Amino acid sequence: MALRQSKKKRPPREEKMLKAERKLESEVFDRNTLLALAKLRQQGHFETLDYPIAKGKEAYAFVGTAPDGQKVAIKIYRIETSNFIRMHDYLDGDPRFARTSRKRFETVLAWARKEFSNLKAFHEAGIAVPKPFGFERNIVVMEFLGEGGIPYSTLAEIGTEQPQKDYEFMLEQVKKIYQLGFVHSDISEYNIIVADSGLKLLDCAQAVLLAHPRAEEFLRRDVENLVRYFGKQGAEGADAEKALAFIKDGKPVLRDPEALKEEDGEGGGRRDR
Ligand SMILES: Nc1ncnc2c1ncn2[C@@H]1O[C@H](COP(=O)(O)OP(=O)(O)O)[C@@H](O)[C@H]1O
Ligand SMILES: [Mg+2]
């Protein structure tokens, strides 16, 4: 009787949360991930891992606090429940990652490494992405885009009050990425954050070098997503062909994959901001 009563009393919401917590533990915090977190912490990238902010397609995002009190974003890729077959569409044709094994584990690790490497190249070129701080195994630590510990909303969540300006700004980012020798390959209103300082582009793991045989197809898809979204919001002259001509006007850098391989190795360094 007592047992039945206590079961009845337990609110279902609490039960749901318990379930979610158990899932989080088994999906994310396996032993090796905990060791990798410890290493990043030792390197000074964060002091505490505070709370989850999002569960995305392949990763959980958390807020952490750095030793100087600043918030950081910690993205942990799930090993077991990531769509690693899809990841190969963006790894195999990219000279930097073409030799990635088809094993689930190694694919996800290459993916996190690719996100860090892309973020670093983009950030250094002045493209509006969060600044990457470090990576280890399936974890990427980067600048937290938010205020008071709460992440800024995505464009999909809150929309835009200045569609023309935002459209032009995003085309400029795509152009800078292209001229740097890359295509983002996952641009949509869901991966654009509306920060106080302006729009920021997230989710850079899919980005490929122009040498990827499907780079043009990915570029067109990115551009069509922007044209569709901002066109609906009222941006004038949002047209894919015009946008592509603007983006391609110039001479893109054809990046040397050998040089990029060297750059890839820098994830584990000490924190330096
Ligand atoms: N650097 C960051 N700062 C603040 N929030 C972030 C950051 N990175 C990710 N997020 C949050 O996590 C969500 C998912 O992140 P994203 O990089 O798009 O991963 P996914 O591949 O899972 O879509 C975002 O929509 C955003 O709410
Ligand atoms: Mg995303």
PDB file of C-alpha atoms and ligand atoms in Angstrom:
ATOM      1  CA  MET A   1       0.000   0.000   0.000  1.00  0.00           C
ATOM      2  CA  ALA A   2       2.705   2.436   1.044  1.00  0.00           C
ATOM      3  CA  LEU A   3       4.630   1.577  -2.057  1.00  0.00           C
ATOM      4  CA  ARG A   4       1.690   2.267  -4.293  1.00  0.00           C
ATOM      5  CA  GLN A   5       1.105   5.592  -2.642  1.00  0.00           C
ATOM      6  CA  SER A   6       4.661   6.808  -3.063  1.00  0.00           C
ATOM      7  CA  LYS A   7       4.613   5.793  -6.687  1.00  0.00           C
ATOM      8  CA  LYS A   8       1.438   7.761  -7.195  1.00  0.00           C
ATOM      9  CA  LYS A   9       2.901  10.792  -5.485  1.00  0.00           C
ATOM     10  CA  ARG A  10       5.954  11.000  -7.662  1.00  0.00           C
ATOM     11  CA  PRO A  11       5.199  13.603 -10.320  1.00  0.00           C
ATOM     12  CA  PRO A  12       5.599  12.281 -13.853  1.00  0.00           C
ATOM     13  CA  ARG A  13       7.757  15.239 -14.801  1.00  0.00           C
ATOM     14  CA  GLU A  14      10.313  14.240 -12.233  1.00  0.00           C
ATOM     15  CA  GLU A  15      10.285  10.724 -13.592  1.00  0.00           C
ATOM     16  CA  LYS A  16      10.856  12.034 -17.065  1.00  0.00           C
ATOM     17  CA  MET A  17      13.823  14.050 -15.854  1.00  0.00           C
ATOM     18  CA  LEU A  18      15.320  11.037 -14.145  1.00  0.00           C
ATOM     19  CA  LYS A  19      14.993   9.083 -17.346  1.00  0.00           C
ATOM     20  CA  ALA A  20      16.625  11.867 -19.333  1.00  0.00           C
ATOM     21  CA  GLU A  21      19.447  12.020 -16.833  1.00  0.00           C
ATOM     22  CA  ARG A  22      20.106   8.301 -17.053  1.00  0.00           C
ATOM     23  CA  LYS A  23      20.097   8.578 -20.831  1.00  0.00           C
ATOM     24  CA  LEU A  24      22.551  11.459 -20.705  1.00  0.00           C
ATOM     25  CA  GLU A  25      24.917   9.466 -18.551  1.00  0.00           C
ATOM     26  CA  SER A  26      24.937   6.447 -20.788  1.00  0.00           C
ATOM     27  CA  GLU A  27      24.987   8.388 -24.071  1.00  0.00           C
ATOM     28  CA  VAL A  28      27.513  11.039 -23.228  1.00  0.00           C
ATOM     29  CA  PHE A  29      29.545  10.494 -20.094  1.00  0.00           C
ATOM     30  CA  ASP A  30      31.275   7.223 -20.756  1.00  0.00           C
ATOM     31  CA  ARG A  31      34.637   6.660 -19.148  1.00  0.00           C
ATOM     32  CA  ASN A  32      36.733   7.882 -22.082  1.00  0.00           C
ATOM     33  CA  THR A  33      34.694  11.043 -22.461  1.00  0.00           C
ATOM     34  CA  LEU A  34      35.186  11.768 -18.755  1.00  0.00           C
ATOM     35  CA  LEU A  35      38.936  11.315 -19.212  1.00  0.00           C
ATOM     36  CA  ALA A  36      38.937  13.660 -22.203  1.00  0.00           C
ATOM     37  CA  LEU A  37      36.974  16.238 -20.184  1.00  0.00           C
ATOM     38  CA  ALA A  38      39.521  15.934 -17.386  1.00  0.00           C
ATOM     39  CA  LYS A  39      42.310  16.606 -19.864  1.00  0.00           C
ATOM     40  CA  LEU A  40      40.613  19.715 -21.276  1.00  0.00           C
ATOM     41  CA  ARG A  41      39.985  20.910 -17.736  1.00  0.00           C
ATOM     42  CA  GLN A  42      43.612  20.383 -16.818  1.00  0.00           C
ATOM     43  CA  GLN A  43      44.600  22.421 -19.864  1.00  0.00           C
ATOM     44  CA  GLY A  44      42.570  25.277 -18.410  1.00  0.00           C
ATOM     45  CA  HIS A  45      39.795  25.345 -21.019  1.00  0.00           C
ATOM     46  CA  PHE A  46      37.180  25.160 -18.270  1.00  0.00           C
ATOM     47  CA  GLU A  47      36.914  24.760 -14.530  1.00  0.00           C
ATOM     48  CA  THR A  48      33.388  23.375 -14.135  1.00  0.00           C
ATOM     49  CA  LEU A  49      30.932  21.769 -16.508  1.00  0.00           C
ATOM     50  CA  ASP A  50      27.684  23.367 -15.430  1.00  0.00           C
ATOM     51  CA  TYR A  51      24.532  22.304 -17.303  1.00  0.00           C
ATOM     52  CA  PRO A  52      23.245  21.120 -20.674  1.00  0.00           C
ATOM     53  CA  ILE A  53      21.859  23.706 -23.092  1.00  0.00           C
ATOM     54  CA  ALA A  54      20.916  21.676 -26.145  1.00  0.00           C
ATOM     55  CA  LYS A  55      20.657  18.235 -27.608  1.00  0.00           C
ATOM     56  CA  GLY A  56      21.398  18.436 -31.311  1.00  0.00           C
ATOM     57  CA  LYS A  57      21.607  15.926 -34.141  1.00  0.00           C
ATOM     58  CA  GLU A  58      24.929  14.467 -33.081  1.00  0.00           C
ATOM     59  CA  ALA A  59      25.989  16.276 -29.941  1.00  0.00           C
ATOM     60  CA  TYR A  60      25.004  17.634 -26.574  1.00  0.00           C
ATOM     61  CA  ALA A  61      26.012  21.216 -25.813  1.00  0.00           C
ATOM     62  CA  PHE A  62      26.854  22.275 -22.261  1.00  0.00           C
ATOM     63  CA  VAL A  63      27.759  25.489 -20.525  1.00  0.00           C
ATOM     64  CA  GLY A  64      30.966  25.457 -18.554  1.00  0.00           C
ATOM     65  CA  THR A  65      32.842  28.060 -16.565  1.00  0.00           C
ATOM     66  CA  ALA A  66      36.465  28.903 -17.306  1.00  0.00           C
ATOM     67  CA  PRO A  67      38.982  29.651 -14.522  1.00  0.00           C
ATOM     68  CA  ASP A  68      38.550  33.399 -15.221  1.00  0.00           C
ATOM     69  CA  GLY A  69      34.784  33.094 -14.617  1.00  0.00           C
ATOM     70  CA  GLN A  70      33.815  33.395 -18.304  1.00  0.00           C
ATOM     71  CA  LYS A  71      31.280  30.936 -19.670  1.00  0.00           C
ATOM     72  CA  VAL A  72      32.342  28.519 -22.399  1.00  0.00           C
ATOM     73  CA  ALA A  73      30.365  26.151 -24.628  1.00  0.00           C
ATOM     74  CA  ILE A  74      31.357  22.493 -24.446  1.00  0.00           C
ATOM     75  CA  LYS A  75      30.081  20.375 -27.306  1.00  0.00           C
ATOM     76  CA  ILE A  76      30.260  16.630 -26.720  1.00  0.00           C
ATOM     77  CA  TYR A  77      29.639  14.395 -29.702  1.00  0.00           C
ATOM     78  CA  ARG A  78      27.823  11.173 -28.921  1.00  0.00           C
ATOM     79  CA  ILE A  79      29.698   8.133 -30.072  1.00  0.00           C
ATOM     80  CA  GLU A  80      26.914   5.551 -30.063  1.00  0.00           C
ATOM     81  CA  THR A  81      23.994   7.567 -31.375  1.00  0.00           C
ATOM     82  CA  SER A  82      25.568   9.770 -34.014  1.00  0.00           C
ATOM     83  CA  ASN A  83      24.741   9.284 -37.643  1.00  0.00           C
ATOM     84  CA  PHE A  84      28.273   8.373 -38.593  1.00  0.00           C
ATOM     85  CA  ILE A  85      27.345   7.117 -42.062  1.00  0.00           C
ATOM     86  CA  ARG A  86      26.123  10.617 -42.953  1.00  0.00           C
ATOM     87  CA  MET A  87      29.344  12.107 -41.548  1.00  0.00           C
ATOM     88  CA  HIS A  88      31.301  10.260 -44.214  1.00  0.00           C
ATOM     89  CA  ASP A  89      29.575  12.315 -46.928  1.00  0.00           C
ATOM     90  CA  TYR A  90      31.548  15.271 -45.601  1.00  0.00           C
ATOM     91  CA  LEU A  91      34.751  13.481 -44.617  1.00  0.00           C
ATOM     92  CA  ASP A  92      35.545  11.214 -47.562  1.00  0.00           C
ATOM     93  CA  GLY A  93      35.792  13.890 -50.251  1.00  0.00           C
ATOM     94  CA  ASP A  94      37.746  16.290 -48.043  1.00  0.00           C
ATOM     95  CA  PRO A  95      41.499  15.800 -48.565  1.00  0.00           C
ATOM     96  CA  ARG A  96      42.142  16.559 -44.885  1.00  0.00           C
ATOM     97  CA  PHE A  97      39.968  13.672 -43.671  1.00  0.00           C
ATOM     98  CA  ALA A  98      39.715  11.369 -46.663  1.00  0.00           C
ATOM     99  CA  ARG A  99      41.531   8.556 -44.887  1.00  0.00           C
ATOM    100  CA  THR A 100      39.200   8.460 -41.883  1.00  0.00           C
ATOM    101  CA  SER A 101      38.304   4.885 -40.933  1.00  0.00           C
ATOM    102  CA  ARG A 102      34.671   3.838 -41.303  1.00  0.00           C
ATOM    103  CA  LYS A 103      34.524   2.729 -37.703  1.00  0.00           C
ATOM    104  CA  ARG A 104      31.887   4.599 -35.719  1.00  0.00           C
ATOM    105  CA  PHE A 105      34.310   5.669 -33.016  1.00  0.00           C
ATOM    106  CA  GLU A 106      36.996   7.007 -35.336  1.00  0.00           C
ATOM    107  CA  THR A 107      34.442   8.757 -37.526  1.00  0.00           C
ATOM    108  CA  VAL A 108      33.018  10.724 -34.594  1.00  0.00           C
ATOM    109  CA  LEU A 109      36.501  11.685 -33.391  1.00  0.00           C
ATOM    110  CA  ALA A 110      37.424  12.939 -36.867  1.00  0.00           C
ATOM    111  CA  TRP A 111      34.158  14.896 -36.865  1.00  0.00           C
ATOM    112  CA  ALA A 112      34.986  16.762 -33.639  1.00  0.00           C
ATOM    113  CA  ARG A 113      38.495  17.394 -34.921  1.00  0.00           C
ATOM    114  CA  LYS A 114      37.057  18.701 -38.165  1.00  0.00           C
ATOM    115  CA  GLU A 115      34.734  21.085 -36.329  1.00  0.00           C
ATOM    116  CA  PHE A 116      37.643  22.473 -34.317  1.00  0.00           C
ATOM    117  CA  SER A 117      39.873  22.825 -37.351  1.00  0.00           C
ATOM    118  CA  ASN A 118      37.151  24.572 -39.385  1.00  0.00           C
ATOM    119  CA  LEU A 119      36.208  26.914 -36.535  1.00  0.00           C
ATOM    120  CA  LYS A 120      39.845  27.860 -36.122  1.00  0.00           C
ATOM    121  CA  ALA A 121      40.345  28.638 -39.817  1.00  0.00           C
ATOM    122  CA  PHE A 122      37.072  30.603 -39.964  1.00  0.00           C
ATOM    123  CA  HIS A 123      37.637  32.524 -36.764  1.00  0.00           C
ATOM    124  CA  GLU A 124      41.158  33.516 -37.775  1.00  0.00           C
ATOM    125  CA  ALA A 125      39.797  34.790 -41.087  1.00  0.00           C
ATOM    126  CA  GLY A 126      37.319  37.057 -39.278  1.00  0.00           C
ATOM    127  CA  ILE A 127      34.220  35.005 -40.116  1.00  0.00           C
ATOM    128  CA  ALA A 128      31.375  35.269 -37.575  1.00  0.00           C
ATOM    129  CA  VAL A 129      31.728  31.958 -35.705  1.00  0.00           C
ATOM    130  CA  PRO A 130      32.379  31.211 -32.020  1.00  0.00           C
ATOM    131  CA  LYS A 131      36.082  31.239 -31.149  1.00  0.00           C
ATOM    132  CA  PRO A 132      37.336  27.691 -30.639  1.00  0.00           C
ATOM    133  CA  PHE A 133      39.463  27.081 -27.549  1.00  0.00           C
ATOM    134  CA  GLY A 134      40.393  23.407 -27.674  1.00  0.00           C
ATOM    135  CA  PHE A 135      39.361  19.887 -28.538  1.00  0.00           C
ATOM    136  CA  GLU A 136      40.016  16.417 -27.280  1.00  0.00           C
ATOM    137  CA  ARG A 137      38.599  13.170 -28.582  1.00  0.00           C
ATOM    138  CA  ASN A 138      34.826  13.821 -29.118  1.00  0.00           C
ATOM    139  CA  ILE A 139      34.743  17.197 -27.354  1.00  0.00           C
ATOM    140  CA  VAL A 140      35.095  20.758 -28.663  1.00  0.00           C
ATOM    141  CA  VAL A 141      35.330  23.751 -26.303  1.00  0.00           C
ATOM    142  CA  MET A 142      34.451  27.144 -27.747  1.00  0.00           C
ATOM    143  CA  GLU A 143      33.295  30.645 -26.966  1.00  0.00           C
ATOM    144  CA  PHE A 144      29.852  30.690 -25.355  1.00  0.00           C
ATOM    145  CA  LEU A 145      27.332  32.764 -27.290  1.00  0.00           C
ATOM    146  CA  GLY A 146      24.927  33.911 -24.646  1.00  0.00           C
ATOM    147  CA  GLU A 147      24.374  36.140 -21.680  1.00  0.00           C
ATOM    148  CA  GLY A 148      24.017  35.363 -18.001  1.00  0.00           C
ATOM    149  CA  GLY A 149      24.554  31.684 -18.769  1.00  0.00           C
ATOM    150  CA  ILE A 150      21.614  31.582 -21.180  1.00  0.00           C
ATOM    151  CA  PRO A 151      22.434  30.937 -24.835  1.00  0.00           C
ATOM    152  CA  TYR A 152      21.263  33.429 -27.430  1.00  0.00           C
ATOM    153  CA  SER A 153      18.396  32.221 -29.603  1.00  0.00           C
ATOM    154  CA  THR A 154      18.718  30.890 -33.100  1.00  0.00           C
ATOM    155  CA  LEU A 155      17.335  32.789 -36.064  1.00  0.00           C
ATOM    156  CA  ALA A 156      14.711  30.042 -36.428  1.00  0.00           C
ATOM    157  CA  GLU A 157      13.534  30.739 -32.879  1.00  0.00           C
ATOM    158  CA  ILE A 158      13.284  34.529 -32.912  1.00  0.00           C
ATOM    159  CA  GLY A 159      13.437  35.635 -36.529  1.00  0.00           C
ATOM    160  CA  THR A 160      14.914  38.860 -37.819  1.00  0.00           C
ATOM    161  CA  GLU A 161      13.860  42.486 -37.643  1.00  0.00           C
ATOM    162  CA  GLN A 162      16.310  43.492 -40.358  1.00  0.00           C
ATOM    163  CA  PRO A 163      16.046  40.829 -43.062  1.00  0.00           C
ATOM    164  CA  GLN A 164      17.897  42.820 -45.719  1.00  0.00           C
ATOM    165  CA  LYS A 165      20.892  43.612 -43.556  1.00  0.00           C
ATOM    166  CA  ASP A 166      21.042  40.097 -42.086  1.00  0.00           C
ATOM    167  CA  TYR A 167      20.746  38.488 -45.529  1.00  0.00           C
ATOM    168  CA  GLU A 168      23.600  40.579 -46.872  1.00  0.00           C
ATOM    169  CA  PHE A 169      25.691  39.857 -43.781  1.00  0.00           C
ATOM    170  CA  MET A 170      25.189  36.107 -44.163  1.00  0.00           C
ATOM    171  CA  LEU A 171      26.082  36.223 -47.869  1.00  0.00           C
ATOM    172  CA  GLU A 172      29.265  38.031 -46.903  1.00  0.00           C
ATOM    173  CA  GLN A 173      30.114  35.244 -44.435  1.00  0.00           C
ATOM    174  CA  VAL A 174      29.485  32.587 -47.083  1.00  0.00           C
ATOM    175  CA  LYS A 175      31.676  34.549 -49.475  1.00  0.00           C
ATOM    176  CA  LYS A 176      34.493  34.851 -46.944  1.00  0.00           C
ATOM    177  CA  ILE A 177      34.263  31.116 -46.258  1.00  0.00           C
ATOM    178  CA  TYR A 178      34.327  30.387 -49.992  1.00  0.00           C
ATOM    179  CA  GLN A 179      37.220  32.726 -50.679  1.00  0.00           C
ATOM    180  CA  LEU A 180      39.084  30.993 -47.845  1.00  0.00           C
ATOM    181  CA  GLY A 181      38.640  27.728 -49.739  1.00  0.00           C
ATOM    182  CA  PHE A 182      35.678  26.188 -47.888  1.00  0.00           C
ATOM    183  CA  VAL A 183      31.928  25.571 -48.047  1.00  0.00           C
ATOM    184  CA  HIS A 184      30.032  25.501 -44.725  1.00  0.00           C
ATOM    185  CA  SER A 185      27.515  22.873 -45.945  1.00  0.00           C
ATOM    186  CA  ASP A 186      25.024  23.192 -43.067  1.00  0.00           C
ATOM    187  CA  ILE A 187      23.739  26.757 -43.248  1.00  0.00           C
ATOM    188  CA  SER A 188      20.143  27.359 -42.279  1.00  0.00           C
ATOM    189  CA  GLU A 189      18.209  29.491 -39.795  1.00  0.00           C
ATOM    190  CA  TYR A 190      18.709  26.666 -37.250  1.00  0.00           C
ATOM    191  CA  ASN A 191      22.485  27.125 -37.231  1.00  0.00           C
ATOM    192  CA  ILE A 192      22.557  30.902 -37.043  1.00  0.00           C
ATOM    193  CA  ILE A 193      22.647  32.459 -33.568  1.00  0.00           C
ATOM    194  CA  VAL A 194      21.374  35.964 -32.955  1.00  0.00           C
ATOM    195  CA  ALA A 195      24.012  37.372 -30.607  1.00  0.00           C
ATOM    196  CA  ASP A 196      23.979  40.907 -29.219  1.00  0.00           C
ATOM    197  CA  SER A 197      26.978  41.678 -31.415  1.00  0.00           C
ATOM    198  CA  GLY A 198      25.300  40.283 -34.547  1.00  0.00           C
ATOM    199  CA  LEU A 199      24.658  36.971 -36.272  1.00  0.00           C
ATOM    200  CA  LYS A 200      26.995  34.020 -35.655  1.00  0.00           C
ATOM    201  CA  LEU A 201      27.273  30.840 -37.640  1.00  0.00           C
ATOM    202  CA  LEU A 202      27.318  27.550 -35.702  1.00  0.00           C
ATOM    203  CA  ASP A 203      27.844  23.902 -36.451  1.00  0.00           C
ATOM    204  CA  CYS A 204      30.987  24.014 -38.581  1.00  0.00           C
ATOM    205  CA  ALA A 205      31.809  20.297 -38.536  1.00  0.00           C
ATOM    206  CA  GLN A 206      30.234  19.727 -41.945  1.00  0.00           C
ATOM    207  CA  ALA A 207      32.363  22.361 -43.664  1.00  0.00           C
ATOM    208  CA  VAL A 208      34.476  20.937 -46.496  1.00  0.00           C
ATOM    209  CA  LEU A 209      37.360  22.146 -48.628  1.00  0.00           C
ATOM    210  CA  LEU A 210      36.523  23.291 -52.160  1.00  0.00           C
ATOM    211  CA  ALA A 211      38.373  20.202 -53.368  1.00  0.00           C
ATOM    212  CA  HIS A 212      35.434  18.092 -52.129  1.00  0.00           C
ATOM    213  CA  PRO A 213      33.660  16.717 -55.232  1.00  0.00           C
ATOM    214  CA  ARG A 214      30.284  17.878 -53.861  1.00  0.00           C
ATOM    215  CA  ALA A 215      31.450  21.336 -52.674  1.00  0.00           C
ATOM    216  CA  GLU A 216      29.418  23.138 -55.368  1.00  0.00           C
ATOM    217  CA  GLU A 217      26.282  21.192 -54.512  1.00  0.00           C
ATOM    218  CA  PHE A 218      26.691  21.991 -50.801  1.00  0.00           C
ATOM    219  CA  LEU A 219      27.294  25.672 -51.588  1.00  0.00           C
ATOM    220  CA  ARG A 220      24.126  25.863 -53.651  1.00  0.00           C
ATOM    221  CA  ARG A 221      22.144  24.204 -50.862  1.00  0.00           C
ATOM    222  CA  ASP A 222      23.500  26.695 -48.284  1.00  0.00           C
ATOM    223  CA  VAL A 223      22.667  29.625 -50.551  1.00  0.00           C
ATOM    224  CA  GLU A 224      19.195  28.318 -51.360  1.00  0.00           C
ATOM    225  CA  ASN A 225      18.471  27.963 -47.643  1.00  0.00           C
ATOM    226  CA  LEU A 226      19.447  31.601 -47.066  1.00  0.00           C
ATOM    227  CA  VAL A 227      17.463  32.807 -50.097  1.00  0.00           C
ATOM    228  CA  ARG A 228      14.371  30.868 -49.002  1.00  0.00           C
ATOM    229  CA  TYR A 229      14.537  32.019 -45.374  1.00  0.00           C
ATOM    230  CA  PHE A 230      15.409  35.678 -45.902  1.00  0.00           C
ATOM    231  CA  GLY A 231      13.171  35.966 -48.971  1.00  0.00           C
ATOM    232  CA  LYS A 232      10.223  34.910 -46.788  1.00  0.00           C
ATOM    233  CA  GLN A 233      11.280  37.424 -44.137  1.00  0.00           C
ATOM    234  CA  GLY A 234      11.127  40.207 -46.714  1.00  0.00           C
ATOM    235  CA  ALA A 235      14.697  40.623 -47.994  1.00  0.00           C
ATOM    236  CA  GLU A 236      14.585  42.093 -51.484  1.00  0.00           C
ATOM    237  CA  GLY A 237      16.492  40.608 -54.404  1.00  0.00           C
ATOM    238  CA  ALA A 238      17.087  37.314 -52.597  1.00  0.00           C
ATOM    239  CA  ASP A 239      17.988  35.151 -55.564  1.00  0.00           C
ATOM    240  CA  ALA A 240      20.233  32.084 -55.572  1.00  0.00           C
ATOM    241  CA  GLU A 241      21.957  32.797 -58.918  1.00  0.00           C
ATOM    242  CA  LYS A 242      22.703  36.391 -57.976  1.00  0.00           C
ATOM    243  CA  ALA A 243      23.956  35.302 -54.556  1.00  0.00           C
ATOM    244  CA  LEU A 244      26.222  32.624 -56.060  1.00  0.00           C
ATOM    245  CA  ALA A 245      27.700  35.141 -58.504  1.00  0.00           C
ATOM    246  CA  PHE A 246      28.446  37.488 -55.586  1.00  0.00           C
ATOM    247  CA  ILE A 247      30.044  34.714 -53.517  1.00  0.00           C
ATOM    248  CA  LYS A 248      32.213  33.476 -56.363  1.00  0.00           C
ATOM    249  CA  ASP A 249      33.341  36.894 -57.471  1.00  0.00           C
ATOM    250  CA  GLY A 250      37.013  36.798 -56.556  1.00  0.00           C
ATOM    251  CA  LYS A 251      39.729  34.226 -56.458  1.00  0.00           C
ATOM    252  CA  PRO A 252      39.236  31.539 -53.797  1.00  0.00           C
ATOM    253  CA  VAL A 253      42.300  30.216 -52.062  1.00  0.00           C
ATOM    254  CA  LEU A 254      42.815  26.599 -52.953  1.00  0.00           C
ATOM    255  CA  ARG A 255      44.114  25.393 -49.617  1.00  0.00           C
ATOM    256  CA  ASP A 256      46.998  22.986 -49.477  1.00  0.00           C
ATOM    257  CA  PRO A 257      45.652  19.899 -47.687  1.00  0.00           C
ATOM    258  CA  GLU A 258      49.150  19.034 -46.411  1.00  0.00           C
ATOM    259  CA  ALA A 259      49.492  22.381 -44.648  1.00  0.00           C
ATOM    260  CA  LEU A 260      46.021  21.960 -43.156  1.00  0.00           C
ATOM    261  CA  LYS A 261      46.929  18.587 -41.697  1.00  0.00           C
ATOM    262  CA  GLU A 262      49.602  20.327 -39.637  1.00  0.00           C
ATOM    263  CA  GLU A 263      47.108  22.899 -38.376  1.00  0.00           C
ATOM    264  CA  ASP A 264      44.791  20.101 -37.275  1.00  0.00           C
ATOM    265  CA  GLY A 265      47.156  18.929 -34.594  1.00  0.00           C
ATOM    266  CA  GLU A 266      46.800  22.025 -32.448  1.00  0.00           C
ATOM    267  CA  GLY A 267      43.676  21.163 -30.511  1.00  0.00           C
ATOM    268  CA  GLY A 268      45.186  19.941 -27.307  1.00  0.00           C
ATOM    269  CA  GLY A 269      47.211  23.048 -26.463  1.00  0.00           C
ATOM    270  CA  ARG A 270      46.923  25.109 -23.345  1.00  0.00           C
ATOM    271  CA  ARG A 271      44.181  27.639 -23.114  1.00  0.00           C
ATOM    272  CA  ASP A 272      45.161  31.010 -24.466  1.00  0.00           C
ATOM    273  CA  ARG A 273      42.649  33.814 -24.880  1.00  0.00           C
TER     274      ARG A 273
HETATM  275  N1  LIG B   1      29.043  28.261 -28.823  1.00  0.00           N
HETATM  276  C1  LIG B   1      27.773  28.179 -28.427  1.00  0.00           C
HETATM  277  N2  LIG B   1      27.229  29.111 -27.636  1.00  0.00           N
HETATM  278  C2  LIG B   1      25.930  29.034 -27.247  1.00  0.00           C
HETATM  279  N3  LIG B   1      25.104  28.049 -27.595  1.00  0.00           N
HETATM  280  C3  LIG B   1      25.577  27.077 -28.387  1.00  0.00           C
HETATM  281  C4  LIG B   1      26.933  27.085 -28.843  1.00  0.00           C
HETATM  282  N4  LIG B   1      27.133  25.993 -29.601  1.00  0.00           N
HETATM  283  C5  LIG B   1      25.961  25.334 -29.614  1.00  0.00           C
HETATM  284  N5  LIG B   1      25.018  25.976 -28.892  1.00  0.00           N
HETATM  285  C6  LIG B   1      23.610  25.560 -28.684  1.00  0.00           C
HETATM  286  O1  LIG B   1      23.478  24.195 -28.989  1.00  0.00           O
HETATM  287  C7  LIG B   1      22.617  23.998 -30.114  1.00  0.00           C
HETATM  288  C8  LIG B   1      23.189  22.889 -31.014  1.00  0.00           C
HETATM  289  O2  LIG B   1      24.483  23.239 -31.430  1.00  0.00           O
HETATM  290  P1  LIG B   1      25.033  22.952 -32.879  1.00  0.00           P
HETATM  291  O3  LIG B   1      26.446  23.402 -32.915  1.00  0.00           O
HETATM  292  O4  LIG B   1      24.124  23.522 -33.899  1.00  0.00           O
HETATM  293  O5  LIG B   1      25.032  21.364 -32.909  1.00  0.00           O
HETATM  294  P2  LIG B   1      24.199  20.236 -33.679  1.00  0.00           P
HETATM  295  O6  LIG B   1      25.152  19.620 -34.644  1.00  0.00           O
HETATM  296  O7  LIG B   1      23.851  19.293 -32.610  1.00  0.00           O
HETATM  297  O8  LIG B   1      23.038  20.905 -34.351  1.00  0.00           O
HETATM  298  C9  LIG B   1      22.528  25.355 -30.768  1.00  0.00           C
HETATM  299  O9  LIG B   1      21.311  25.563 -31.446  1.00  0.00           O
HETATM  300  C10 LIG B   1      22.688  26.307 -29.606  1.00  0.00           C
HETATM  301  O10 LIG B   1      21.441  26.470 -28.955  1.00  0.00           O
HETATM  302 MG    MG B   2      22.940  22.678 -35.342  1.00  0.00          MG
END
